Amino acid sequence: MKLDAFEYTNQGGRSYNEDSIGHFIMGESGVFVVADGLGGHQFGELASACVRDTLVNDWNGEFNGQPAEWLKNKIQLSNQTILDIQKEKNAVLKSTVVALAIDNRRAVWANVGDSRLYFLHQGEISSFTNDHSVAFKKYKAGEITRDQIRTDEDQSCLLRSIGSEDRNEAELYDKDTTIEIGDAFMLCSDGVWEFLSDEEILIDLHKASSAKEWAENMLVRMMGRIEGGNDNLTMLTLMVMP
């Protein structure tokens, strides 16, 4: 089994990129992270880079059999680190995060905010993360459809973020998930998923023979929809190969 990963990030229509992305693979294990520094706050790029580096750089290839606990602890550590930086700089730094840990074919993931993970298994989207936003709450309450989250006026109103004294808890997806050849994951910021439907993500995977090609298929689709002033675009695609 091989973990084939591809990273893409772009400032989009903004003057700078506040997203951060990273991964580290060792054999059949790895850590994969996307973080989005919150727009409207100072040093957003510093916040997202802190989250990414805390997870990717602190991994030594071992989870000691507890990848979910490892993810939770590292996300908590990144939150405390950002709070310390806030005091040092007397500035507000915040970020979202979505992170995946694969420990010898066992996969767990976690998120804070509205950066998403999609898990594709046996030809369908098997699971996806919950956004911690007002718009997602409206969807869960039946007020809007899942597709309408993308254009809802409250889509950017977050209920959790990294760099908050409270409302910073990671939501863990730690059910017993054993990955198989043919499985795939996409981690992305809201600047990506707001332009793609679930069906399109799946279709573009079926047309791809590599993580890079899958990402390129989605990017080509998105480019026809993006207008000026769009958010940063960041995605990490991962395919489980023979």
PDB file of C-alpha atoms in Angstrom:
ATOM      1  CA  MET A   1       0.000   0.000   0.000  1.00  0.00           C
ATOM      2  CA  LYS A   2       1.231   3.485  -0.906  1.00  0.00           C
ATOM      3  CA  LEU A   3      -0.021   6.856   0.308  1.00  0.00           C
ATOM      4  CA  ASP A   4       0.028   9.229  -2.672  1.00  0.00           C
ATOM      5  CA  ALA A   5      -0.437  12.862  -1.580  1.00  0.00           C
ATOM      6  CA  PHE A   6      -0.528  16.192  -3.397  1.00  0.00           C
ATOM      7  CA  GLU A   7      -0.636  19.730  -1.975  1.00  0.00           C
ATOM      8  CA  TYR A   8      -1.970  22.876  -3.612  1.00  0.00           C
ATOM      9  CA  THR A   9      -2.297  26.378  -2.182  1.00  0.00           C
ATOM     10  CA  ASN A  10      -2.855  29.712  -3.855  1.00  0.00           C
ATOM     11  CA  GLN A  11      -3.627  33.211  -2.626  1.00  0.00           C
ATOM     12  CA  GLY A  12      -6.621  33.369  -4.962  1.00  0.00           C
ATOM     13  CA  GLY A  13      -7.996  36.867  -5.305  1.00  0.00           C
ATOM     14  CA  ARG A  14      -6.452  38.067  -2.055  1.00  0.00           C
ATOM     15  CA  SER A  15      -3.232  40.069  -1.710  1.00  0.00           C
ATOM     16  CA  TYR A  16      -1.633  37.377   0.476  1.00  0.00           C
ATOM     17  CA  ASN A  17      -2.150  33.772   1.494  1.00  0.00           C
ATOM     18  CA  GLU A  18      -3.201  33.041   5.081  1.00  0.00           C
ATOM     19  CA  ASP A  19      -3.631  29.289   4.510  1.00  0.00           C
ATOM     20  CA  SER A  20      -1.016  26.700   5.463  1.00  0.00           C
ATOM     21  CA  ILE A  21      -0.681  23.111   4.297  1.00  0.00           C
ATOM     22  CA  GLY A  22       1.643  20.230   5.064  1.00  0.00           C
ATOM     23  CA  HIS A  23       2.085  16.491   5.343  1.00  0.00           C
ATOM     24  CA  PHE A  24       4.659  13.888   6.318  1.00  0.00           C
ATOM     25  CA  ILE A  25       4.508  10.239   5.254  1.00  0.00           C
ATOM     26  CA  MET A  26       6.510   7.345   6.652  1.00  0.00           C
ATOM     27  CA  GLY A  27       5.636   3.976   5.127  1.00  0.00           C
ATOM     28  CA  GLU A  28       1.931   3.295   5.642  1.00  0.00           C
ATOM     29  CA  SER A  29       1.521   6.092   8.204  1.00  0.00           C
ATOM     30  CA  GLY A  30       1.346   9.846   7.925  1.00  0.00           C
ATOM     31  CA  VAL A  31       0.075  13.225   9.118  1.00  0.00           C
ATOM     32  CA  PHE A  32      -1.829  15.603   6.820  1.00  0.00           C
ATOM     33  CA  VAL A  33      -2.921  19.154   7.709  1.00  0.00           C
ATOM     34  CA  VAL A  34      -4.733  22.149   6.231  1.00  0.00           C
ATOM     35  CA  ALA A  35      -5.152  25.327   8.298  1.00  0.00           C
ATOM     36  CA  ASP A  36      -6.820  28.596   7.350  1.00  0.00           C
ATOM     37  CA  GLY A  37      -5.784  31.795   9.124  1.00  0.00           C
ATOM     38  CA  LEU A  38      -8.985  33.687   9.781  1.00  0.00           C
ATOM     39  CA  GLY A  39      -9.612  36.674   7.534  1.00  0.00           C
ATOM     40  CA  GLY A  40      -9.955  40.003   9.251  1.00  0.00           C
ATOM     41  CA  HIS A  41      -7.477  39.118  11.997  1.00  0.00           C
ATOM     42  CA  GLN A  42      -3.852  40.136  12.211  1.00  0.00           C
ATOM     43  CA  PHE A  43      -1.152  37.583  11.477  1.00  0.00           C
ATOM     44  CA  GLY A  44      -3.536  34.991  10.063  1.00  0.00           C
ATOM     45  CA  GLU A  45      -0.700  33.408   8.118  1.00  0.00           C
ATOM     46  CA  LEU A  46       1.334  33.082  11.321  1.00  0.00           C
ATOM     47  CA  ALA A  47      -1.554  31.371  13.102  1.00  0.00           C
ATOM     48  CA  SER A  48      -2.155  28.809  10.354  1.00  0.00           C
ATOM     49  CA  ALA A  49       1.569  28.087  10.013  1.00  0.00           C
ATOM     50  CA  CYS A  50       1.798  27.522  13.774  1.00  0.00           C
ATOM     51  CA  VAL A  51      -1.008  24.948  13.611  1.00  0.00           C
ATOM     52  CA  ARG A  52       0.545  23.137  10.648  1.00  0.00           C
ATOM     53  CA  ASP A  53       4.036  23.087  12.135  1.00  0.00           C
ATOM     54  CA  THR A  54       2.837  21.860  15.527  1.00  0.00           C
ATOM     55  CA  LEU A  55       1.275  18.805  13.918  1.00  0.00           C
ATOM     56  CA  VAL A  56       3.613  18.013  11.034  1.00  0.00           C
ATOM     57  CA  ASN A  57       6.963  18.930  12.585  1.00  0.00           C
ATOM     58  CA  ASP A  58       6.199  17.278  15.932  1.00  0.00           C
ATOM     59  CA  TRP A  59       5.476  13.871  14.409  1.00  0.00           C
ATOM     60  CA  ASN A  60       8.334  11.382  14.637  1.00  0.00           C
ATOM     61  CA  GLY A  61       6.608   8.569  12.766  1.00  0.00           C
ATOM     62  CA  GLU A  62       4.904   7.103  15.826  1.00  0.00           C
ATOM     63  CA  PHE A  63       1.517   7.647  17.467  1.00  0.00           C
ATOM     64  CA  ASN A  64       2.130   5.112  20.247  1.00  0.00           C
ATOM     65  CA  GLY A  65      -1.023   3.319  19.188  1.00  0.00           C
ATOM     66  CA  GLN A  66      -3.234   6.331  19.936  1.00  0.00           C
ATOM     67  CA  PRO A  67      -3.509   8.538  16.831  1.00  0.00           C
ATOM     68  CA  ALA A  68      -6.773  10.151  17.996  1.00  0.00           C
ATOM     69  CA  GLU A  69      -5.253  11.171  21.318  1.00  0.00           C
ATOM     70  CA  TRP A  70      -2.144  12.403  19.506  1.00  0.00           C
ATOM     71  CA  LEU A  71      -4.244  14.604  17.188  1.00  0.00           C
ATOM     72  CA  LYS A  72      -6.279  16.005  20.053  1.00  0.00           C
ATOM     73  CA  ASN A  73      -3.180  16.833  22.112  1.00  0.00           C
ATOM     74  CA  LYS A  74      -1.343  18.493  19.226  1.00  0.00           C
ATOM     75  CA  ILE A  75      -4.336  20.636  18.305  1.00  0.00           C
ATOM     76  CA  GLN A  76      -4.652  21.701  21.945  1.00  0.00           C
ATOM     77  CA  LEU A  77      -0.933  22.504  21.961  1.00  0.00           C
ATOM     78  CA  SER A  78      -1.264  24.652  18.845  1.00  0.00           C
ATOM     79  CA  ASN A  79      -4.139  26.542  20.471  1.00  0.00           C
ATOM     80  CA  GLN A  80      -2.047  27.304  23.558  1.00  0.00           C
ATOM     81  CA  THR A  81       0.943  28.312  21.423  1.00  0.00           C
ATOM     82  CA  ILE A  82      -1.188  30.786  19.481  1.00  0.00           C
ATOM     83  CA  LEU A  83      -2.627  32.200  22.707  1.00  0.00           C
ATOM     84  CA  ASP A  84       0.938  32.753  23.944  1.00  0.00           C
ATOM     85  CA  ILE A  85       1.857  34.505  20.688  1.00  0.00           C
ATOM     86  CA  GLN A  86      -1.212  36.709  21.023  1.00  0.00           C
ATOM     87  CA  LYS A  87       0.035  37.935  24.396  1.00  0.00           C
ATOM     88  CA  GLU A  88       3.566  38.408  23.107  1.00  0.00           C
ATOM     89  CA  LYS A  89       2.487  40.443  20.065  1.00  0.00           C
ATOM     90  CA  ASN A  90      -0.620  41.995  21.619  1.00  0.00           C
ATOM     91  CA  ALA A  91      -2.517  40.897  18.536  1.00  0.00           C
ATOM     92  CA  VAL A  92      -5.312  38.505  17.594  1.00  0.00           C
ATOM     93  CA  LEU A  93      -4.203  35.335  15.771  1.00  0.00           C
ATOM     94  CA  LYS A  94      -6.714  32.636  14.887  1.00  0.00           C
ATOM     95  CA  SER A  95      -6.992  29.704  12.527  1.00  0.00           C
ATOM     96  CA  THR A  96      -9.104  26.751  11.517  1.00  0.00           C
ATOM     97  CA  VAL A  97      -7.613  23.287  11.182  1.00  0.00           C
ATOM     98  CA  VAL A  98      -8.464  19.957   9.626  1.00  0.00           C
ATOM     99  CA  ALA A  99      -5.994  17.140  10.217  1.00  0.00           C
ATOM    100  CA  LEU A 100      -5.716  13.459   9.338  1.00  0.00           C
ATOM    101  CA  ALA A 101      -3.539  10.847  11.034  1.00  0.00           C
ATOM    102  CA  ILE A 102      -2.971   7.440   9.434  1.00  0.00           C
ATOM    103  CA  ASP A 103      -1.378   4.866  11.703  1.00  0.00           C
ATOM    104  CA  ASN A 104      -0.568   1.704   9.757  1.00  0.00           C
ATOM    105  CA  ARG A 105      -3.854   1.736   7.810  1.00  0.00           C
ATOM    106  CA  ARG A 106      -5.973   3.043  10.693  1.00  0.00           C
ATOM    107  CA  ALA A 107      -7.264   6.554   9.967  1.00  0.00           C
ATOM    108  CA  VAL A 108      -8.560   9.204  12.372  1.00  0.00           C
ATOM    109  CA  TRP A 109      -9.206  12.857  11.735  1.00  0.00           C
ATOM    110  CA  ALA A 110     -10.234  16.055  13.495  1.00  0.00           C
ATOM    111  CA  ASN A 111     -11.262  19.608  12.733  1.00  0.00           C
ATOM    112  CA  VAL A 112     -11.880  23.004  14.290  1.00  0.00           C
ATOM    113  CA  GLY A 113     -13.751  25.603  12.235  1.00  0.00           C
ATOM    114  CA  ASP A 114     -14.857  25.186   8.640  1.00  0.00           C
ATOM    115  CA  SER A 115     -11.870  23.600   6.913  1.00  0.00           C
ATOM    116  CA  ARG A 116     -13.114  20.211   5.746  1.00  0.00           C
ATOM    117  CA  LEU A 117     -12.097  16.598   5.221  1.00  0.00           C
ATOM    118  CA  TYR A 118     -13.882  14.285   2.778  1.00  0.00           C
ATOM    119  CA  PHE A 119     -13.348  10.517   3.065  1.00  0.00           C
ATOM    120  CA  LEU A 120     -14.130   8.585  -0.119  1.00  0.00           C
ATOM    121  CA  HIS A 121     -14.569   4.830   0.215  1.00  0.00           C
ATOM    122  CA  GLN A 122     -15.934   2.153  -2.134  1.00  0.00           C
ATOM    123  CA  GLY A 123     -17.022   4.613  -4.779  1.00  0.00           C
ATOM    124  CA  GLU A 124     -18.811   7.135  -2.585  1.00  0.00           C
ATOM    125  CA  ILE A 125     -18.239   9.886  -0.070  1.00  0.00           C
ATOM    126  CA  SER A 126     -18.359   7.842   3.114  1.00  0.00           C
ATOM    127  CA  SER A 127     -17.833  10.667   5.610  1.00  0.00           C
ATOM    128  CA  PHE A 128     -17.110  14.361   5.901  1.00  0.00           C
ATOM    129  CA  THR A 129     -16.373  16.708   8.764  1.00  0.00           C
ATOM    130  CA  ASN A 130     -18.918  19.026  10.338  1.00  0.00           C
ATOM    131  CA  ASP A 131     -18.303  22.744   9.895  1.00  0.00           C
ATOM    132  CA  HIS A 132     -18.296  24.691  13.138  1.00  0.00           C
ATOM    133  CA  SER A 133     -20.255  27.580  11.672  1.00  0.00           C
ATOM    134  CA  VAL A 134     -23.645  29.228  11.959  1.00  0.00           C
ATOM    135  CA  ALA A 135     -24.490  28.167   8.396  1.00  0.00           C
ATOM    136  CA  PHE A 136     -23.805  24.501   9.208  1.00  0.00           C
ATOM    137  CA  LYS A 137     -26.029  24.791  12.285  1.00  0.00           C
ATOM    138  CA  LYS A 138     -28.793  26.066   9.993  1.00  0.00           C
ATOM    139  CA  TYR A 139     -28.256  23.049   7.728  1.00  0.00           C
ATOM    140  CA  LYS A 140     -28.444  20.614  10.659  1.00  0.00           C
ATOM    141  CA  ALA A 141     -31.645  22.324  11.802  1.00  0.00           C
ATOM    142  CA  GLY A 142     -33.179  21.829   8.362  1.00  0.00           C
ATOM    143  CA  GLU A 143     -33.308  25.541   7.532  1.00  0.00           C
ATOM    144  CA  ILE A 144     -31.056  25.234   4.456  1.00  0.00           C
ATOM    145  CA  THR A 145     -29.692  22.368   2.352  1.00  0.00           C
ATOM    146  CA  ARG A 146     -26.108  21.186   2.604  1.00  0.00           C
ATOM    147  CA  ASP A 147     -25.406  22.672  -0.824  1.00  0.00           C
ATOM    148  CA  GLN A 148     -26.746  26.057   0.314  1.00  0.00           C
ATOM    149  CA  ILE A 149     -24.093  26.301   3.032  1.00  0.00           C
ATOM    150  CA  ARG A 150     -21.702  27.515   0.319  1.00  0.00           C
ATOM    151  CA  THR A 151     -23.681  30.687  -0.346  1.00  0.00           C
ATOM    152  CA  ASP A 152     -25.364  31.279   3.004  1.00  0.00           C
ATOM    153  CA  GLU A 153     -24.843  34.699   4.574  1.00  0.00           C
ATOM    154  CA  ASP A 154     -23.575  33.048   7.777  1.00  0.00           C
ATOM    155  CA  GLN A 155     -21.105  30.707   6.066  1.00  0.00           C
ATOM    156  CA  SER A 156     -18.099  32.593   7.475  1.00  0.00           C
ATOM    157  CA  CYS A 157     -19.489  32.984  11.013  1.00  0.00           C
ATOM    158  CA  LEU A 158     -17.430  30.433  12.934  1.00  0.00           C
ATOM    159  CA  LEU A 159     -18.380  28.905  16.270  1.00  0.00           C
ATOM    160  CA  ARG A 160     -14.951  27.387  17.006  1.00  0.00           C
ATOM    161  CA  SER A 161     -11.388  28.362  16.111  1.00  0.00           C
ATOM    162  CA  ILE A 162      -7.796  27.745  17.151  1.00  0.00           C
ATOM    163  CA  GLY A 163      -6.491  30.739  19.091  1.00  0.00           C
ATOM    164  CA  SER A 164      -9.599  31.140  21.262  1.00  0.00           C
ATOM    165  CA  GLU A 165      -9.693  30.995  25.047  1.00  0.00           C
ATOM    166  CA  ASP A 166     -12.787  28.840  24.728  1.00  0.00           C
ATOM    167  CA  ARG A 167     -14.697  27.376  21.761  1.00  0.00           C
ATOM    168  CA  ASN A 168     -11.484  25.747  20.543  1.00  0.00           C
ATOM    169  CA  GLU A 169     -12.268  22.052  21.035  1.00  0.00           C
ATOM    170  CA  ALA A 170     -11.377  19.750  18.168  1.00  0.00           C
ATOM    171  CA  GLU A 171     -14.111  17.456  16.904  1.00  0.00           C
ATOM    172  CA  LEU A 172     -12.606  13.983  16.617  1.00  0.00           C
ATOM    173  CA  TYR A 173     -13.668  11.370  14.095  1.00  0.00           C
ATOM    174  CA  ASP A 174     -12.064   8.325  15.647  1.00  0.00           C
ATOM    175  CA  LYS A 175     -14.331   5.441  14.723  1.00  0.00           C
ATOM    176  CA  ASP A 176     -12.499   2.286  13.712  1.00  0.00           C
ATOM    177  CA  THR A 177     -11.652   3.207  10.104  1.00  0.00           C
ATOM    178  CA  THR A 178      -9.236   0.906   8.315  1.00  0.00           C
ATOM    179  CA  ILE A 179      -8.239   2.300   4.942  1.00  0.00           C
ATOM    180  CA  GLU A 180      -8.084   0.158   1.812  1.00  0.00           C
ATOM    181  CA  ILE A 181      -6.567   0.469  -1.631  1.00  0.00           C
ATOM    182  CA  GLY A 182      -8.862   2.757  -3.604  1.00  0.00           C
ATOM    183  CA  ASP A 183      -9.765   4.946  -0.626  1.00  0.00           C
ATOM    184  CA  ALA A 184      -9.104   8.676  -0.835  1.00  0.00           C
ATOM    185  CA  PHE A 185      -9.197  11.822   1.288  1.00  0.00           C
ATOM    186  CA  MET A 186      -9.427  15.510   0.519  1.00  0.00           C
ATOM    187  CA  LEU A 187      -8.586  18.163   3.112  1.00  0.00           C
ATOM    188  CA  CYS A 188      -9.370  21.737   2.089  1.00  0.00           C
ATOM    189  CA  SER A 189     -10.126  25.275   3.170  1.00  0.00           C
ATOM    190  CA  ASP A 190     -13.505  26.899   2.558  1.00  0.00           C
ATOM    191  CA  GLY A 191     -11.999  28.691  -0.440  1.00  0.00           C
ATOM    192  CA  VAL A 192     -12.087  25.309  -2.199  1.00  0.00           C
ATOM    193  CA  TRP A 193     -15.229  23.510  -1.016  1.00  0.00           C
ATOM    194  CA  GLU A 194     -17.492  26.499  -1.650  1.00  0.00           C
ATOM    195  CA  PHE A 195     -16.921  25.941  -5.384  1.00  0.00           C
ATOM    196  CA  LEU A 196     -17.441  22.160  -5.462  1.00  0.00           C
ATOM    197  CA  SER A 197     -20.378  19.862  -4.898  1.00  0.00           C
ATOM    198  CA  ASP A 198     -19.992  16.448  -3.282  1.00  0.00           C
ATOM    199  CA  GLU A 199     -20.895  14.782  -6.569  1.00  0.00           C
ATOM    200  CA  GLU A 200     -18.195  16.702  -8.449  1.00  0.00           C
ATOM    201  CA  ILE A 201     -15.521  15.743  -5.916  1.00  0.00           C
ATOM    202  CA  LEU A 202     -16.450  12.106  -6.435  1.00  0.00           C
ATOM    203  CA  ILE A 203     -16.605  12.337 -10.231  1.00  0.00           C
ATOM    204  CA  ASP A 204     -13.177  13.958 -10.423  1.00  0.00           C
ATOM    205  CA  LEU A 205     -11.688  11.242  -8.229  1.00  0.00           C
ATOM    206  CA  HIS A 206     -13.064   8.533 -10.529  1.00  0.00           C
ATOM    207  CA  LYS A 207     -11.317  10.202 -13.490  1.00  0.00           C
ATOM    208  CA  ALA A 208      -7.945  10.405 -11.713  1.00  0.00           C
ATOM    209  CA  SER A 209      -5.018   7.995 -11.503  1.00  0.00           C
ATOM    210  CA  SER A 210      -3.075  10.010  -8.912  1.00  0.00           C
ATOM    211  CA  ALA A 211      -3.637  12.497  -6.111  1.00  0.00           C
ATOM    212  CA  LYS A 212      -2.167  15.234  -8.318  1.00  0.00           C
ATOM    213  CA  GLU A 213      -4.529  14.465 -11.187  1.00  0.00           C
ATOM    214  CA  TRP A 214      -7.526  14.416  -8.846  1.00  0.00           C
ATOM    215  CA  ALA A 215      -6.610  17.875  -7.526  1.00  0.00           C
ATOM    216  CA  GLU A 216      -6.036  19.196 -11.041  1.00  0.00           C
ATOM    217  CA  ASN A 217      -9.444  17.917 -12.169  1.00  0.00           C
ATOM    218  CA  MET A 218     -11.132  19.832  -9.361  1.00  0.00           C
ATOM    219  CA  LEU A 219      -9.073  22.972  -9.917  1.00  0.00           C
ATOM    220  CA  VAL A 220      -9.979  23.063 -13.618  1.00  0.00           C
ATOM    221  CA  ARG A 221     -13.641  22.767 -12.654  1.00  0.00           C
ATOM    222  CA  MET A 222     -13.318  25.564 -10.082  1.00  0.00           C
ATOM    223  CA  MET A 223     -11.525  28.030 -12.341  1.00  0.00           C
ATOM    224  CA  GLY A 224     -14.637  28.554 -14.437  1.00  0.00           C
ATOM    225  CA  ARG A 225     -16.564  29.638 -11.335  1.00  0.00           C
ATOM    226  CA  ILE A 226     -14.119  31.883  -9.526  1.00  0.00           C
ATOM    227  CA  GLU A 227     -14.545  35.629  -9.740  1.00  0.00           C
ATOM    228  CA  GLY A 228     -12.220  38.362  -8.505  1.00  0.00           C
ATOM    229  CA  GLY A 229     -11.639  38.766  -4.792  1.00  0.00           C
ATOM    230  CA  ASN A 230     -12.080  35.081  -3.939  1.00  0.00           C
ATOM    231  CA  ASP A 231     -10.563  33.529  -0.845  1.00  0.00           C
ATOM    232  CA  ASN A 232      -7.272  31.630  -0.649  1.00  0.00           C
ATOM    233  CA  LEU A 233      -7.470  28.165  -2.250  1.00  0.00           C
ATOM    234  CA  THR A 234      -5.889  25.243  -0.416  1.00  0.00           C
ATOM    235  CA  MET A 235      -6.373  21.509  -0.847  1.00  0.00           C
ATOM    236  CA  LEU A 236      -4.513  18.340   0.063  1.00  0.00           C
ATOM    237  CA  THR A 237      -5.518  15.219  -1.854  1.00  0.00           C
ATOM    238  CA  LEU A 238      -4.545  11.717  -0.765  1.00  0.00           C
ATOM    239  CA  MET A 239      -5.121   8.435  -2.562  1.00  0.00           C
ATOM    240  CA  VAL A 240      -4.396   4.969  -1.192  1.00  0.00           C
ATOM    241  CA  MET A 241      -2.565   3.174  -3.997  1.00  0.00           C
ATOM    242  CA  PRO A 242      -1.363  -0.408  -4.526  1.00  0.00           C
TER     243      PRO A 242
END
